[in-house]
């Protein structure tokens, strides 16, 4: 069966520091992968999606970036975090045609 | 511009009764709709979906109804159980749009025992 991993589970970072969140998927090949953010009291906002290695589409202009160095690995990064980057970050993979399955999430607090 | 709206931030229901969660959308190009359930500090879990060619889909205690003319869908949970207490997100997607889901803001369901 397919499994999706995210780490770390929680993270507290100062403003201006870099960020790297990792997501890996097991049990499937060439999945579509997604990064979402849920800010406090808000819905899920799509940040990036990827249909293959090296293929990244950005949905929202921001100081975040994403990379997909391997088929089942999706990384969310920032060079300098802002206070507004705080939130709950979720990685998801897609099982066609439309259902997406989410990882456990990373709670990021920028101080 | 919120394309998917869940106008009720919260809902409280007695155990054993029906829970009805509502969702409205504005984009007439949406052709597939999904409901997700989310517990605190966890990722959302897929519950049930419906294609625009149907007006009802049922899975156990969960039924989703779609009214395309009103651009409205609802999730019915019968009977409601305390373990159903969670945040419920409605999501929609447009065929050929990269399968990108647009989520509503969520509705907190509390089932009282």
Tab-separated table of C-alpha atoms in Angstrom:
chain	number	residue	atom	x	y	z
A	1	UNK	CA	0.000	0.000	0.000
A	2	UNK	CA	1.027	3.582	-0.506
A	3	UNK	CA	2.483	5.587	2.355
A	4	UNK	CA	3.457	9.224	2.535
A	5	UNK	CA	6.005	10.552	5.013
A	6	UNK	CA	6.710	14.094	6.086
A	7	UNK	CA	9.295	15.442	8.449
A	8	UNK	CA	9.809	17.069	10.757
A	9	UNK	CA	6.449	16.968	12.511
A	10	UNK	CA	6.992	20.314	14.200
A	11	UNK	CA	9.488	23.080	13.613
A	12	UNK	CA	10.182	26.426	15.257
A	13	UNK	CA	12.395	28.729	13.223
A	14	UNK	CA	13.411	32.382	13.599
A	15	UNK	CA	12.547	34.964	10.980
A	16	UNK	CA	15.170	35.067	8.245
A	17	UNK	CA	16.322	31.490	8.710
A	18	UNK	CA	16.192	28.888	5.913
A	19	UNK	CA	13.646	26.104	5.645
A	20	UNK	CA	13.643	22.613	4.224
A	21	UNK	CA	10.658	20.287	4.553
A	22	UNK	CA	10.789	16.845	3.028
A	23	UNK	CA	8.062	14.570	1.747
A	24	UNK	CA	8.526	11.040	0.455
A	25	UNK	CA	6.029	8.589	-0.955
A	26	UNK	CA	6.288	4.810	-0.898
A	27	UNK	CA	4.421	2.187	-2.848
A	28	UNK	CA	3.797	4.100	-6.033
A	29	UNK	CA	5.801	5.397	-8.960
A	30	UNK	CA	5.643	8.703	-10.793
A	31	UNK	CA	2.962	10.170	-8.553
A	32	UNK	CA	1.635	13.697	-8.868
A	33	UNK	CA	2.758	15.458	-5.695
A	34	UNK	CA	1.419	18.571	-3.998
A	35	UNK	CA	2.396	21.000	-1.244
A	36	UNK	CA	-0.381	22.755	0.671
A	37	UNK	CA	-0.400	25.188	3.553
A	38	UNK	CA	-3.135	25.633	6.115
A	39	UNK	CA	-2.870	28.910	7.985
A	40	UNK	CA	-4.664	29.262	11.324
A	41	UNK	CA	-8.444	29.257	10.775
A	42	UNK	CA	-8.079	28.983	7.029
A	43	UNK	CA	-8.621	26.338	4.395
A	44	UNK	CA	-5.950	24.505	2.456
A	45	UNK	CA	-3.968	26.616	0.023
A	46	UNK	CA	-2.162	24.891	-2.832
A	47	UNK	CA	1.450	26.071	-3.013
A	48	UNK	CA	3.171	23.816	-5.552
A	49	UNK	CA	2.490	20.701	-7.559
A	50	UNK	CA	4.703	18.372	-9.534
A	51	UNK	CA	3.873	15.844	-12.224
A	52	UNK	CA	7.403	14.457	-12.455
A	53	UNK	CA	11.071	14.810	-11.556
A	54	UNK	CA	12.219	18.392	-11.950
A	55	UNK	CA	8.732	19.571	-12.948
A	56	UNK	CA	7.339	22.130	-10.520
A	57	UNK	CA	4.361	24.432	-10.901
A	58	UNK	CA	3.892	27.307	-8.495
A	59	UNK	CA	0.436	28.466	-7.561
A	60	UNK	CA	1.137	31.376	-5.250
A	61	UNK	CA	3.953	33.942	-5.459
A	62	UNK	CA	5.908	33.841	-2.227
A	63	UNK	CA	9.346	33.316	-0.805
A	64	UNK	CA	8.952	29.542	-0.891
A	65	UNK	CA	10.251	27.158	-3.523
A	66	UNK	CA	9.866	23.462	-4.231
A	67	UNK	CA	12.016	20.814	-5.825
A	68	UNK	CA	11.564	17.212	-6.873
A	69	UNK	CA	15.006	15.638	-7.075
A	70	UNK	CA	13.692	12.070	-7.169
A	71	UNK	CA	10.490	10.431	-8.346
A	72	UNK	CA	9.041	10.006	-4.869
A	73	UNK	CA	10.658	12.940	-3.084
A	74	UNK	CA	9.232	16.446	-2.856
A	75	UNK	CA	10.997	19.229	-0.956
A	76	UNK	CA	9.681	22.603	0.168
A	77	UNK	CA	12.313	25.263	0.846
A	78	UNK	CA	12.850	28.860	1.736
A	79	UNK	CA	16.020	30.919	1.904
A	80	UNK	CA	14.588	33.381	4.443
A	81	UNK	CA	11.451	32.693	6.423
A	82	UNK	CA	8.850	35.362	7.138
A	83	UNK	CA	6.435	35.475	10.055
A	84	UNK	CA	3.599	34.920	7.579
A	85	UNK	CA	5.114	31.558	6.619
A	86	UNK	CA	3.847	30.043	9.856
A	87	UNK	CA	1.269	27.346	9.314
A	88	UNK	CA	0.599	23.689	8.849
A	89	UNK	CA	2.316	22.323	5.726
A	90	UNK	CA	0.899	19.280	4.049
A	91	UNK	CA	2.252	17.108	1.282
A	92	UNK	CA	-0.149	15.050	-0.804
A	93	UNK	CA	0.065	12.507	-3.582
A	94	UNK	CA	-2.615	11.789	-6.071
A	95	UNK	CA	-4.384	8.581	-6.859
A	96	UNK	CA	-6.302	9.107	-10.027
A	97	UNK	CA	-8.378	10.543	-11.196
A	98	UNK	CA	-8.677	13.198	-8.550
A	99	UNK	CA	-8.364	11.865	-5.022
A	100	UNK	CA	-5.396	13.179	-3.119
A	101	UNK	CA	-3.960	11.571	-0.033
A	102	UNK	CA	-2.187	13.640	2.547
A	103	UNK	CA	0.816	13.138	4.772
A	104	UNK	CA	0.777	13.843	8.517
A	105	UNK	CA	1.881	17.454	8.058
A	106	UNK	CA	4.528	19.745	9.545
A	107	UNK	CA	3.589	22.465	12.012
A	108	UNK	CA	5.909	25.427	11.311
A	109	UNK	CA	6.115	28.346	13.709
A	110	UNK	CA	8.222	31.291	12.648
A	111	UNK	CA	9.250	33.466	15.606
B	1	UNK	CA	-12.016	35.195	-4.681
B	2	UNK	CA	-13.283	32.088	-2.912
B	3	UNK	CA	-14.400	29.592	-5.513
B	4	UNK	CA	-15.419	27.035	-2.893
B	5	UNK	CA	-17.282	28.250	0.163
B	6	UNK	CA	-18.269	26.528	3.351
B	7	UNK	CA	-20.380	29.174	5.042
B	8	UNK	CA	-20.853	27.377	8.345
B	9	UNK	CA	-17.670	27.532	10.428
B	10	UNK	CA	-19.056	24.990	12.877
B	11	UNK	CA	-21.888	22.539	13.453
B	12	UNK	CA	-22.969	20.729	16.590
B	13	UNK	CA	-25.050	17.539	16.378
B	14	UNK	CA	-26.301	14.971	18.857
B	15	UNK	CA	-24.925	11.443	18.542
B	16	UNK	CA	-27.181	9.261	16.395
B	17	UNK	CA	-28.692	12.179	14.501
B	18	UNK	CA	-27.893	13.337	10.983
B	19	UNK	CA	-25.060	15.770	10.280
B	20	UNK	CA	-25.411	17.887	7.145
B	21	UNK	CA	-22.402	19.822	5.943
B	22	UNK	CA	-22.860	22.260	3.101
B	23	UNK	CA	-20.614	23.608	0.380
B	24	UNK	CA	-21.188	26.104	-2.435
B	25	UNK	CA	-19.019	26.769	-5.454
B	26	UNK	CA	-18.891	29.499	-8.046
B	27	UNK	CA	-16.845	27.986	-10.870
B	28	UNK	CA	-19.187	26.226	-13.280
B	29	UNK	CA	-16.197	24.412	-14.795
B	30	UNK	CA	-15.710	22.307	-11.672
B	31	UNK	CA	-16.635	18.742	-12.499
B	32	UNK	CA	-15.442	16.661	-9.574
B	33	UNK	CA	-16.021	17.232	-5.885
B	34	UNK	CA	-14.498	15.694	-2.798
B	35	UNK	CA	-14.924	15.735	0.953
B	36	UNK	CA	-12.044	15.415	3.379
B	37	UNK	CA	-12.020	14.959	7.140
B	38	UNK	CA	-9.247	16.374	9.268
B	39	UNK	CA	-8.331	15.807	12.897
B	40	UNK	CA	-6.110	18.344	14.700
B	41	UNK	CA	-2.409	18.104	13.840
B	42	UNK	CA	-3.048	15.449	11.191
B	43	UNK	CA	-3.313	15.503	7.424
B	44	UNK	CA	-6.776	15.441	5.832
B	45	UNK	CA	-8.282	12.059	5.040
B	46	UNK	CA	-10.251	11.489	1.858
B	47	UNK	CA	-13.865	10.581	2.617
B	48	UNK	CA	-16.024	10.523	-0.469
B	49	UNK	CA	-16.271	12.109	-3.896
B	50	UNK	CA	-18.773	12.735	-6.633
B	51	UNK	CA	-18.521	13.413	-10.333
B	52	UNK	CA	-20.635	16.104	-11.951
B	53	UNK	CA	-22.470	13.446	-13.967
B	54	UNK	CA	-24.048	12.159	-10.752
B	55	UNK	CA	-26.256	13.785	-8.170
B	56	UNK	CA	-25.657	11.344	-5.337
B	57	UNK	CA	-22.927	9.058	-4.084
B	58	UNK	CA	-23.178	6.894	-0.999
B	59	UNK	CA	-20.526	5.109	1.046
B	60	UNK	CA	-21.689	3.595	4.306
B	61	UNK	CA	-22.777	6.358	6.664
B	62	UNK	CA	-21.628	9.063	4.253
B	63	UNK	CA	-23.667	10.399	1.344
B	64	UNK	CA	-22.760	13.314	-0.877
B	65	UNK	CA	-25.433	15.150	-2.851
B	66	UNK	CA	-24.692	17.441	-5.769
B	67	UNK	CA	-27.050	20.094	-7.130
B	68	UNK	CA	-25.336	21.462	-10.220
B	69	UNK	CA	-27.952	24.073	-11.015
B	70	UNK	CA	-27.539	25.565	-7.545
B	71	UNK	CA	-23.770	24.940	-7.502
B	72	UNK	CA	-24.233	23.293	-4.149
B	73	UNK	CA	-23.157	20.064	-2.566
B	74	UNK	CA	-23.725	18.578	0.827
B	75	UNK	CA	-22.342	15.763	2.927
B	76	UNK	CA	-24.746	13.770	5.063
B	77	UNK	CA	-23.497	11.614	7.910
B	78	UNK	CA	-26.059	9.202	9.340
B	79	UNK	CA	-25.943	8.266	12.143
B	80	UNK	CA	-23.413	10.712	13.534
B	81	UNK	CA	-20.863	9.339	15.973
B	82	UNK	CA	-18.550	11.126	18.426
B	83	UNK	CA	-15.556	9.945	16.363
B	84	UNK	CA	-16.910	11.984	13.464
B	85	UNK	CA	-15.975	15.169	15.335
B	86	UNK	CA	-13.403	16.823	13.073
B	87	UNK	CA	-12.986	19.559	10.484
B	88	UNK	CA	-14.599	18.734	7.148
B	89	UNK	CA	-13.258	20.269	3.955
B	90	UNK	CA	-15.077	20.423	0.675
B	91	UNK	CA	-12.890	20.465	-2.443
B	92	UNK	CA	-13.493	20.832	-6.161
B	93	UNK	CA	-11.484	20.409	-9.320
B	94	UNK	CA	-11.796	21.154	-12.998
B	95	UNK	CA	-11.017	18.460	-15.505
B	96	UNK	CA	-7.880	19.167	-17.467
B	97	UNK	CA	-6.668	21.715	-14.931
B	98	UNK	CA	-3.850	19.605	-13.593
B	99	UNK	CA	-6.088	17.940	-11.059
B	100	UNK	CA	-5.597	20.853	-8.703
B	101	UNK	CA	-8.053	20.833	-5.854
B	102	UNK	CA	-9.617	24.029	-4.585
B	103	UNK	CA	-10.591	23.725	-0.948
B	104	UNK	CA	-13.187	25.440	1.156
B	105	UNK	CA	-12.289	26.894	4.549
B	106	UNK	CA	-13.711	23.902	6.411
B	107	UNK	CA	-16.539	23.251	8.876
B	108	UNK	CA	-15.894	22.031	12.404
B	109	UNK	CA	-18.306	19.231	13.283
B	110	UNK	CA	-18.879	18.387	16.925
B	111	UNK	CA	-20.913	15.295	17.702
B	112	UNK	CA	-22.154	15.253	21.278
B	113	UNK	CA	-22.734	11.993	23.110
